[in-house]
Amino acid sequence: MTGLLALFVGVLAIYFILGTVLAWASRRSLKSRNIREYYVAGGRLGTFLSALTYAATTYSSFMIVGLVGFSYATGVGSLGFELSYYVATLGLLSLVSYRVWSMSRTRGWVSPGEMIGDLAGARWIAVLAGILYLGALIPYASAQVKAIGETIAASAGGHYYLWGVLFGLAVMLVWSGLAGIWSVAVTDALQGLWMLVAGTLLLAWLILVLHSHGITLSMVGHALDAKGLMSVGKGFWTPTMFLAFTAPWIFFAVTNPQVVQRLYMPKDEQSLKGMIKWFGVFGLYYTVLVTLIGLLARGGVMLNALNIHPATKDQVTPQLLTVTNPLLGAIVFTSIIAASVSTADSILLTLASIAAADLTPSGWNEGKKRIAGYAALVTVAVLMAAVAALRISYIVALSVLSSVLLLGFAVPTLALIAGLKVEAWSVALSILTAPAVIIAGYLHGLHKPVLLFAHPVHGLPLSAWILIITTIITLLGIRRESR
Amino acid sequence: MEWKAAALIFAILLLLMYLPLAGPASSKLHGWGLYAYYTLDALTALVVAWVYRWGGRS
């Protein structure tokens, strides 16, 4: 083992030991093993844990790897794309979080499917929602495990890929299994802070490198502008492409079960407010940070201050790690793994809660549901690792589709949260719209996920069509007495 | 602030993210100015969320 590799493994070991100690200690907070306590902390999380678990679950390794690469390759439009998600999420959280949080306490919800089924007045809707959540999120979570394998393989050598996947599987199982959401939340807090510190240090290093070459921010701006990277409307960020990228993410806060479920967790109104506030601060800072890293790295390469040659967008951050200070490289390397783990184990626990709450017979008692949840936790984790171990490239592309697949949930979920009485058939048709549109697109020759994602039909991307169709279906399904 | 006013402001802030894509705005807004524009739009959303008391009832 080389000295550099030993350093990377050493920092990774510190992260794993620290996280496991915290996860073990969090068992004291677990008051009982009933499923509401295990999956949503019985609604007893404070501000600090609520905010950091929301942020760390939301922001995966897409940020420090994908968005850095996107900014590097496509320019400032990446900031606009990611901040569109941010503005929409802050808006949705401000408008609907209190209602969801208070109803979850009075109605005892555990899973988001349970919420939709309860509000639509039909348990079979919860079952249907649960199946769709599983179908949409297993590829997404597998892509996170694959990212762990790829990160380790990039630093240690390709033959370590499988070890990386097994490491991811072990961390997910230990950190989610020890105390359910309590161990996930405390490790998310550690990982969220690690991501912030690592990103800040990488940006500071990059600024120092540029400064030492006499390069100013203005020079970087002019160099990028000359390549068309500091404007939008043409190049990569055409209006259609911008809409294709932003539309699926705008409703992320109400379509993705792992974040919807986090609205059930704050212990009181102050913690709920604190969660939104600190998520807002985290999200804005982290987005600005990672896009600046991408833009400054590109400027540094163009002005001959940096010597990296990424062949693809996803290679920008791994290549930066090879030219930076080794200790900083090890810290950032671990932050990539932390970002993947914090998203993957949160999704894993949410999917297990869906299996326990929505996919078990309604007559089952707490004990049977608890066992079903444990079985689902292990089964889904192994499935995620197995899919990742196959190392098939289109898993990442499929994961991109997960938000499109869940987009059909947006309009009926918002209508139900707003208190409108929506017929169960309308909710079912809406949430099945996205898979149907994607299958139709596939049958019409859009075989690659990226084409399904971005291809315009009559000038609009499929995601925009899904929103239009589901709005019509939901409007038709609103019962007269609630209009 | 009433919820309808907050919803309208958030919708406008979201639409403003798309404004630089429009032809005339696209040629005028570029460079670090565009970077600052996006960041200020998001920062305004944070302020609006604060004024709206972070989604809380009181």
Coordinates of C-alpha atoms in Angstrom, one line a residue:
Chain A
M1 CA 0.0 0.0 0.0
T2 CA 1.4 3.4 -1.0
G3 CA 1.7 6.2 1.5
L4 CA -1.1 8.2 -0.2
L5 CA -3.4 5.2 -0.2
A6 CA -2.7 4.6 3.4
L7 CA -3.6 8.2 4.2
F8 CA -6.9 7.9 2.3
V9 CA -7.7 4.6 4.1
G10 CA -6.7 6.1 7.4
V11 CA -9.1 9.1 7.1
L12 CA -11.9 6.8 5.8
A13 CA -11.3 4.6 8.9
I14 CA -11.6 7.7 11.2
Y15 CA -14.9 8.6 9.5
F16 CA -16.2 5.1 9.9
I17 CA -15.2 4.7 13.5
L18 CA -16.5 8.1 14.4
G19 CA -19.8 7.4 12.7
T20 CA -20.2 4.0 14.3
V21 CA -19.5 5.3 17.8
L22 CA -22.1 8.0 17.3
A23 CA -24.6 5.5 15.8
W24 CA -24.0 3.2 18.8
A25 CA -24.4 6.0 21.3
S26 CA -27.7 7.1 19.6
R27 CA -29.3 3.8 20.8
R28 CA -29.9 5.6 24.1
S29 CA -32.4 7.9 22.3
L30 CA -34.4 5.0 20.9
K31 CA -37.2 4.7 23.5
S32 CA -38.9 1.6 22.0
R33 CA -38.8 -0.6 18.9
N34 CA -42.2 0.5 17.7
I35 CA -42.1 1.4 14.0
R36 CA -43.0 5.1 14.4
E37 CA -40.1 5.5 16.9
Y38 CA -37.7 3.5 14.7
Y39 CA -38.4 5.2 11.4
V40 CA -39.4 8.7 12.3
A41 CA -38.0 9.1 15.9
G42 CA -41.5 9.3 17.3
G43 CA -41.5 12.9 16.1
R44 CA -38.8 13.8 18.7
L45 CA -35.8 15.2 16.7
G46 CA -34.4 18.5 17.7
T47 CA -33.4 21.3 15.3
F48 CA -29.8 20.3 14.9
L49 CA -30.5 16.7 13.8
S50 CA -33.6 17.6 11.8
A51 CA -31.8 20.2 9.7
L52 CA -28.6 18.1 9.1
T53 CA -30.4 14.9 8.3
Y54 CA -32.7 16.8 5.8
A55 CA -29.6 18.4 4.2
A56 CA -27.4 15.4 4.1
T57 CA -30.2 13.2 2.7
T58 CA -31.0 15.7 0.0
Y59 CA -27.5 16.5 -1.1
S60 CA -25.8 13.4 -2.3
S61 CA -22.4 12.9 -4.0
F62 CA -24.1 14.4 -7.0
M63 CA -23.1 17.8 -5.5
I64 CA -19.3 17.4 -4.9
V65 CA -18.8 15.1 -8.0
G66 CA -21.7 15.7 -10.4
L67 CA -22.4 19.4 -9.9
V68 CA -18.7 20.3 -9.8
G69 CA -18.3 18.5 -13.1
F70 CA -21.4 20.1 -14.5
S71 CA -20.2 23.6 -13.6
Y72 CA -16.7 22.7 -15.1
A73 CA -18.2 21.5 -18.3
T74 CA -21.4 23.6 -18.8
G75 CA -20.7 26.7 -16.8
V76 CA -22.9 29.1 -14.7
G77 CA -26.2 27.5 -15.9
S78 CA -25.5 24.7 -13.4
L79 CA -25.8 27.2 -10.6
G80 CA -29.2 28.4 -12.0
F81 CA -30.4 24.8 -12.3
E82 CA -29.4 23.8 -8.8
L83 CA -30.7 27.0 -7.2
S84 CA -34.0 26.6 -9.0
Y85 CA -34.4 23.4 -7.0
Y86 CA -33.4 25.3 -3.9
V87 CA -35.9 28.2 -4.3
A88 CA -38.7 25.7 -5.1
T89 CA -37.9 23.6 -2.1
L90 CA -37.7 26.5 0.3
G91 CA -41.1 27.6 -1.0
L92 CA -42.7 24.2 -0.7
L93 CA -41.2 23.7 2.8
S94 CA -42.5 27.1 3.9
L95 CA -46.0 26.5 2.5
V96 CA -46.7 22.9 3.3
S97 CA -44.3 21.7 6.1
Y98 CA -46.4 22.8 9.1
R99 CA -49.5 21.1 7.8
V100 CA -47.7 17.8 7.0
W101 CA -45.9 17.9 10.3
S102 CA -49.0 18.6 12.4
M103 CA -51.1 16.0 10.5
S104 CA -48.3 13.4 10.9
R105 CA -48.5 13.8 14.6
T106 CA -52.3 13.5 14.9
R107 CA -52.6 10.7 12.4
G108 CA -49.4 8.8 13.4
W109 CA -47.9 8.5 9.9
V110 CA -44.7 6.6 9.4
S111 CA -44.3 6.5 5.6
P112 CA -45.2 9.0 2.9
G113 CA -47.3 6.3 1.1
E114 CA -49.4 6.1 4.3
M115 CA -49.9 9.9 4.1
I116 CA -51.2 9.8 0.6
G117 CA -53.4 6.7 1.2
D118 CA -54.8 8.3 4.4
L119 CA -55.6 11.6 2.7
A120 CA -57.1 9.9 -0.3
G121 CA -59.1 7.6 1.9
A122 CA -57.9 4.4 0.3
R123 CA -55.2 2.1 1.7
W124 CA -54.6 0.6 -1.7
I125 CA -53.2 3.9 -2.8
A126 CA -50.6 3.6 -0.1
V127 CA -49.7 0.1 -1.4
L128 CA -49.5 1.4 -5.0
A129 CA -47.4 4.4 -3.9
G130 CA -45.1 2.1 -1.9
I131 CA -44.4 -0.1 -4.9
L132 CA -43.7 2.9 -7.1
Y133 CA -41.3 4.4 -4.5
L134 CA -39.4 1.1 -4.3
G135 CA -39.2 0.9 -8.1
A136 CA -38.0 4.5 -8.5
L137 CA -35.6 4.7 -5.6
I138 CA -33.7 1.3 -5.7
P139 CA -31.8 2.4 -8.9
Y140 CA -31.1 5.8 -7.3
A141 CA -29.8 4.3 -4.0
S142 CA -27.8 1.7 -6.0
A143 CA -26.2 4.6 -7.9
Q144 CA -25.1 6.0 -4.5
V145 CA -23.5 2.6 -3.6
K146 CA -21.9 2.5 -7.0
A147 CA -20.5 6.0 -6.4
I148 CA -18.8 4.7 -3.2
G149 CA -17.2 1.8 -5.2
E150 CA -16.1 4.1 -8.0
T151 CA -14.6 6.6 -5.6
I152 CA -12.6 3.9 -3.9
A153 CA -11.6 2.4 -7.2
A154 CA -10.5 5.8 -8.6
S155 CA -8.1 6.2 -5.6
A156 CA -7.0 2.7 -4.9
G157 CA -7.3 0.9 -8.3
G158 CA -10.1 -0.7 -10.2
H159 CA -9.9 -4.0 -8.5
Y160 CA -11.0 -2.3 -5.2
Y161 CA -14.4 -1.5 -6.7
L162 CA -16.1 -4.5 -5.1
W163 CA -14.5 -3.7 -1.7
G164 CA -15.9 -0.2 -2.0
V165 CA -19.4 -1.6 -2.6
L166 CA -19.1 -4.0 0.3
F167 CA -17.9 -1.1 2.5
G168 CA -21.0 0.9 1.4
L169 CA -23.2 -2.1 2.2
A170 CA -21.6 -2.6 5.7
V171 CA -21.9 1.1 6.6
M172 CA -25.5 1.4 5.4
L173 CA -26.6 -1.7 7.4
V174 CA -24.7 -0.8 10.6
W175 CA -25.7 2.9 10.6
S176 CA -29.3 2.3 9.8
G177 CA -29.8 -0.9 11.7
L178 CA -28.3 0.1 15.1
A179 CA -31.0 2.6 16.1
G180 CA -33.1 3.2 12.9
I181 CA -33.6 6.9 12.2
W182 CA -31.7 7.9 15.4
S183 CA -28.4 6.4 14.1
V184 CA -29.1 7.6 10.6
A185 CA -29.7 11.2 11.8
V186 CA -26.6 11.4 14.0
T187 CA -24.4 10.0 11.3
D188 CA -26.1 12.3 8.8
A189 CA -25.1 15.2 11.0
L190 CA -21.5 14.1 11.1
Q191 CA -21.5 13.6 7.3
G192 CA -23.3 16.9 6.6
L193 CA -20.6 18.8 8.6
W194 CA -17.9 16.7 7.0
M195 CA -19.2 17.7 3.5
L196 CA -19.3 21.4 4.4
V197 CA -15.7 21.4 5.9
A198 CA -14.2 19.4 3.0
G199 CA -15.9 21.5 0.3
T200 CA -14.8 24.7 2.0
L201 CA -11.2 23.5 2.3
L202 CA -11.1 22.4 -1.4
L203 CA -12.4 25.8 -2.5
A204 CA -9.9 27.6 -0.2
W205 CA -7.1 25.5 -1.7
L206 CA -8.3 26.3 -5.3
I207 CA -8.4 30.1 -4.6
L208 CA -4.8 29.9 -3.1
V209 CA -3.6 28.0 -6.2
L210 CA -5.1 30.7 -8.5
H211 CA -3.8 33.5 -6.3
S212 CA -0.3 32.0 -6.4
H213 CA -0.4 32.2 -10.2
G214 CA -1.5 35.8 -10.1
I215 CA -5.0 34.9 -11.4
T216 CA -7.9 37.0 -10.2
L217 CA -11.6 36.2 -10.2
S218 CA -12.1 38.7 -13.0
M219 CA -9.6 36.9 -15.2
V220 CA -11.3 33.6 -14.6
G221 CA -14.7 35.2 -15.4
H222 CA -13.3 36.6 -18.7
A223 CA -11.7 33.3 -19.7
L224 CA -15.0 31.4 -19.0
D225 CA -17.1 34.1 -20.7
A226 CA -15.0 33.8 -23.8
K227 CA -15.9 30.1 -23.9
G228 CA -19.6 30.9 -23.4
L229 CA -19.6 29.3 -19.9
M230 CA -20.8 32.4 -18.1
S231 CA -24.1 32.8 -19.9
V232 CA -27.2 30.8 -20.6
G233 CA -29.8 30.5 -23.3
K234 CA -27.4 28.9 -25.8
G235 CA -24.7 26.2 -25.7
F236 CA -25.7 23.4 -23.3
W237 CA -28.2 25.5 -21.3
T238 CA -30.9 26.1 -23.9
P239 CA -34.3 26.9 -22.5
T240 CA -35.6 23.3 -23.2
M241 CA -32.5 21.8 -21.5
F242 CA -32.9 24.1 -18.5
L243 CA -36.6 23.2 -18.2
A244 CA -35.8 19.4 -18.6
F245 CA -33.2 19.6 -15.8
T246 CA -35.2 21.8 -13.4
A247 CA -38.8 20.5 -13.8
P248 CA -38.3 17.1 -12.1
W249 CA -36.4 18.6 -9.1
I250 CA -38.7 21.5 -8.4
F251 CA -41.1 19.2 -6.6
F252 CA -38.5 17.0 -5.0
A253 CA -39.6 18.1 -1.5
V254 CA -43.0 16.5 -2.0
T255 CA -42.3 13.7 -4.4
N256 CA -39.3 11.9 -2.8
P257 CA -40.3 9.9 0.2
Q258 CA -37.0 10.1 2.1
V259 CA -37.4 13.9 2.4
V260 CA -41.2 13.9 2.9
Q261 CA -40.7 11.5 5.8
R262 CA -38.3 14.0 7.4
L263 CA -41.2 16.4 7.9
Y264 CA -42.7 14.0 10.4
M265 CA -39.6 14.1 12.7
P266 CA -39.1 17.5 14.4
K267 CA -40.2 17.4 18.0
D268 CA -42.0 20.8 18.1
E269 CA -42.8 23.8 15.9
Q270 CA -39.5 25.5 16.8
S271 CA -37.5 22.4 15.6
L272 CA -39.5 22.4 12.4
K273 CA -38.7 26.0 11.8
G274 CA -35.1 25.5 12.7
M275 CA -35.0 22.5 10.2
I276 CA -36.1 24.7 7.3
K277 CA -33.9 27.6 8.4
W278 CA -30.6 25.6 8.7
F279 CA -31.4 23.5 5.6
G280 CA -31.8 26.8 3.8
V281 CA -28.4 28.1 5.0
F282 CA -26.7 24.8 4.3
G283 CA -28.2 24.4 0.8
L284 CA -27.3 27.9 -0.4
Y285 CA -23.8 27.8 1.0
Y286 CA -23.1 24.3 -0.3
T287 CA -24.5 25.0 -3.8
V288 CA -22.5 28.2 -4.2
L289 CA -19.4 26.3 -2.9
V290 CA -19.5 23.4 -5.3
T291 CA -20.4 25.4 -8.4
L292 CA -17.5 27.8 -7.6
I293 CA -15.2 24.8 -7.3
G294 CA -16.2 23.7 -10.8
L295 CA -15.9 27.1 -12.4
L296 CA -12.6 28.0 -10.7
A297 CA -11.2 24.6 -11.6
R298 CA -12.1 25.2 -15.3
G299 CA -10.7 28.7 -15.1
G300 CA -7.5 27.4 -13.5
V301 CA -7.1 24.8 -16.3
M302 CA -7.7 27.4 -19.0
L303 CA -5.2 29.8 -17.5
N304 CA -2.6 27.1 -17.0
A305 CA -2.7 27.1 -13.2
L306 CA -4.1 23.6 -12.9
N307 CA -3.0 20.5 -14.6
I308 CA -6.0 18.2 -14.8
H309 CA -7.5 16.6 -17.9
P310 CA -10.9 15.1 -17.1
A311 CA -12.3 13.1 -20.0
T312 CA -15.9 13.2 -18.5
K313 CA -17.7 15.5 -16.1
D314 CA -17.6 13.0 -13.3
Q315 CA -13.7 12.9 -13.4
V316 CA -13.2 16.6 -12.4
T317 CA -13.3 16.1 -8.6
P318 CA -11.4 12.8 -8.5
Q319 CA -8.7 14.5 -10.7
L320 CA -8.6 17.5 -8.4
L321 CA -7.9 15.1 -5.5
T322 CA -4.7 13.9 -7.3
V323 CA -3.2 17.4 -7.5
T324 CA -4.2 18.8 -4.2
N325 CA -2.6 18.4 -0.8
P326 CA -2.8 14.6 0.1
L327 CA -4.5 15.2 3.5
L328 CA -7.0 17.5 1.9
G329 CA -7.5 14.9 -0.9
A330 CA -8.2 12.3 1.8
I331 CA -10.7 14.6 3.5
V332 CA -12.6 15.4 0.3
F333 CA -12.4 11.7 -0.8
T334 CA -14.1 10.8 2.4
S335 CA -16.7 13.6 2.0
I336 CA -17.7 12.0 -1.4
I337 CA -18.3 8.7 0.4
A338 CA -20.1 10.5 3.2
A339 CA -22.4 12.2 0.8
S340 CA -23.3 8.9 -0.9
V341 CA -23.7 7.0 2.4
S342 CA -25.9 9.7 4.0
T343 CA -28.3 9.7 1.0
A344 CA -28.2 5.9 0.5
D345 CA -28.9 4.9 4.1
S346 CA -31.7 7.4 4.5
I347 CA -33.4 6.0 1.3
L348 CA -32.8 2.5 2.6
L349 CA -34.5 3.2 5.9
T350 CA -37.4 5.0 4.2
L351 CA -37.9 2.0 1.8
A352 CA -37.9 -0.3 4.9
S353 CA -40.5 1.9 6.5
I354 CA -42.6 1.7 3.4
A355 CA -42.4 -2.1 3.4
A356 CA -43.3 -2.2 7.1
A357 CA -46.2 0.4 7.0
D358 CA -47.6 0.1 3.6
L359 CA -46.8 -3.3 2.1
T360 CA -47.8 -5.5 5.0
P361 CA -51.4 -6.7 5.5
S362 CA -53.4 -4.1 7.5
G363 CA -54.3 -6.7 10.2
W364 CA -50.6 -7.2 11.2
N365 CA -49.6 -6.1 14.7
E366 CA -46.5 -4.0 15.5
G367 CA -44.3 -7.0 16.1
K368 CA -45.0 -8.5 12.7
K369 CA -44.5 -5.1 11.0
R370 CA -41.3 -4.5 12.8
I371 CA -39.9 -7.9 11.6
A372 CA -41.1 -7.1 8.0
G373 CA -39.2 -3.8 8.3
Y374 CA -36.0 -5.4 9.4
A375 CA -36.3 -8.0 6.6
A376 CA -36.9 -5.3 4.0
L377 CA -33.9 -3.3 5.4
V378 CA -31.5 -6.2 4.8
T379 CA -33.1 -7.3 1.5
V380 CA -33.1 -3.8 0.0
A381 CA -29.6 -3.1 1.2
V382 CA -28.3 -6.4 -0.4
L383 CA -30.3 -5.6 -3.6
M384 CA -28.8 -2.1 -3.8
A385 CA -25.3 -3.5 -3.3
A386 CA -25.9 -6.4 -5.8
V387 CA -27.1 -3.9 -8.5
A388 CA -24.1 -1.7 -7.7
A389 CA -21.7 -4.7 -7.9
L390 CA -22.8 -5.4 -11.5
R391 CA -21.2 -2.0 -12.3
I392 CA -23.5 -1.4 -15.2
S393 CA -23.2 2.1 -16.5
Y394 CA -26.9 2.8 -17.1
I395 CA -27.7 2.4 -13.4
V396 CA -26.5 6.0 -13.0
A397 CA -28.6 7.1 -16.0
L398 CA -31.6 5.2 -14.6
S399 CA -31.2 6.9 -11.2
V400 CA -31.5 10.3 -13.1
L401 CA -35.0 9.1 -14.1
S402 CA -36.0 8.5 -10.5
S403 CA -37.2 12.1 -10.0
V404 CA -39.1 11.9 -13.3
L405 CA -40.7 8.6 -12.2
L406 CA -41.8 10.3 -9.0
L407 CA -43.0 13.5 -10.6
G408 CA -46.6 12.1 -10.9
F409 CA -46.8 12.3 -7.2
A410 CA -46.4 16.1 -7.1
V411 CA -49.8 17.5 -8.0
P412 CA -52.0 15.0 -6.2
T413 CA -49.8 15.1 -3.1
L414 CA -50.0 18.9 -3.0
A415 CA -53.8 18.9 -3.6
L416 CA -54.2 16.3 -0.7
I417 CA -52.0 18.3 1.7
A418 CA -54.0 21.4 0.8
G419 CA -57.1 19.6 2.1
L420 CA -58.8 19.0 -1.2
K421 CA -60.7 15.7 -1.5
V422 CA -59.2 13.9 -4.5
E423 CA -60.8 10.7 -5.7
A424 CA -58.6 7.6 -5.2
W425 CA -58.8 6.7 -9.0
S426 CA -57.4 10.2 -9.8
V427 CA -54.5 9.9 -7.4
A428 CA -53.7 6.4 -8.8
L429 CA -53.8 7.6 -12.4
S430 CA -51.6 10.6 -11.6
I431 CA -48.9 8.6 -9.9
L432 CA -49.0 6.1 -12.7
T433 CA -48.7 8.8 -15.4
A434 CA -44.9 9.2 -15.2
P435 CA -44.1 5.5 -15.6
A436 CA -46.7 5.3 -18.5
V437 CA -45.1 8.4 -20.2
I438 CA -41.6 6.9 -19.8
I439 CA -42.7 3.6 -21.2
A440 CA -44.5 5.4 -24.1
G441 CA -41.3 7.4 -24.7
Y442 CA -39.2 4.2 -24.8
L443 CA -41.6 2.6 -27.3
H444 CA -41.3 5.6 -29.5
G445 CA -37.5 5.2 -29.7
L446 CA -36.3 7.2 -26.7
H447 CA -34.2 4.2 -25.5
K448 CA -31.6 6.1 -23.4
P449 CA -32.6 7.5 -20.0
V450 CA -30.9 10.8 -20.9
L451 CA -33.1 11.1 -24.0
L452 CA -36.2 10.3 -22.0
F453 CA -35.1 13.0 -19.6
A454 CA -34.3 15.8 -22.0
H455 CA -35.9 15.0 -25.3
P456 CA -38.5 17.7 -26.2
V457 CA -42.0 16.6 -27.3
H458 CA -43.8 19.5 -29.1
G459 CA -41.2 21.8 -27.5
L460 CA -41.5 20.6 -23.9
P461 CA -39.6 17.9 -22.1
L462 CA -41.5 14.8 -20.9
S463 CA -41.3 16.0 -17.3
A464 CA -43.3 19.2 -18.2
W465 CA -45.9 17.0 -19.9
I466 CA -46.2 14.8 -16.8
L467 CA -46.9 17.9 -14.8
I468 CA -49.5 19.1 -17.3
I469 CA -51.3 15.7 -17.5
T470 CA -51.3 15.0 -13.8
T471 CA -52.7 18.5 -13.1
I472 CA -55.6 17.8 -15.5
I473 CA -56.2 14.3 -13.9
T474 CA -56.1 15.7 -10.4
L475 CA -58.5 18.6 -11.3
L476 CA -60.9 16.0 -12.8
G477 CA -60.7 13.9 -9.6
I478 CA -61.4 16.7 -7.1
R479 CA -64.7 16.0 -5.3
R480 CA -67.3 18.7 -5.7
E481 CA -67.8 19.3 -2.0
S482 CA -64.1 20.3 -1.6
R483 CA -64.0 22.7 -4.5
Chain B
M1 CA -47.5 37.4 5.6
E2 CA -50.5 35.6 4.2
W3 CA -49.7 32.2 2.5
K4 CA -51.0 33.3 -0.9
A5 CA -48.6 36.2 -0.9
A6 CA -45.7 34.0 0.1
A7 CA -46.7 31.4 -2.6
L8 CA -46.8 34.2 -5.2
I9 CA -43.4 35.6 -4.2
F10 CA -41.8 32.1 -4.3
A11 CA -43.3 31.5 -7.7
I12 CA -41.9 34.8 -9.0
L13 CA -38.5 34.0 -7.6
L14 CA -38.6 30.7 -9.3
L15 CA -39.6 32.3 -12.6
L16 CA -36.8 34.8 -12.2
M17 CA -34.4 31.8 -12.4
Y18 CA -35.6 31.3 -16.0
L19 CA -35.4 34.9 -17.0
P20 CA -31.7 34.9 -18.1
L21 CA -32.6 32.3 -20.7
A22 CA -34.8 34.8 -22.5
G23 CA -33.2 36.4 -25.6
P24 CA -32.6 40.0 -24.5
A25 CA -31.8 39.1 -20.9
S26 CA -29.5 36.3 -22.0
S27 CA -27.2 38.7 -23.8
K28 CA -27.1 41.2 -21.0
L29 CA -26.8 38.9 -18.0
H30 CA -23.5 37.0 -18.1
G31 CA -20.2 36.6 -16.3
W32 CA -20.0 36.9 -12.5
G33 CA -23.0 39.2 -12.8
L34 CA -25.2 36.2 -13.8
Y35 CA -23.6 34.2 -10.9
A36 CA -24.5 37.0 -8.5
Y37 CA -28.0 37.2 -10.0
Y38 CA -28.8 33.6 -9.3
T39 CA -27.3 33.7 -5.8
L40 CA -29.3 36.9 -4.9
D41 CA -32.5 35.3 -6.2
A42 CA -31.9 32.3 -3.9
L43 CA -30.8 34.5 -1.0
T44 CA -34.1 36.4 -1.4
A45 CA -36.0 33.1 -1.2
L46 CA -34.2 32.5 2.1
V47 CA -35.3 35.9 3.4
V48 CA -38.9 35.4 2.3
A49 CA -38.9 32.0 4.1
W50 CA -37.6 33.9 7.2
V51 CA -40.3 36.6 6.9
Y52 CA -42.8 33.8 6.5
R53 CA -41.5 32.4 9.8
W54 CA -39.9 29.2 8.2
G55 CA -43.3 27.6 7.5
G56 CA -44.4 27.7 11.1
R57 CA -47.8 28.6 12.2
S58 CA -46.7 31.4 14.6

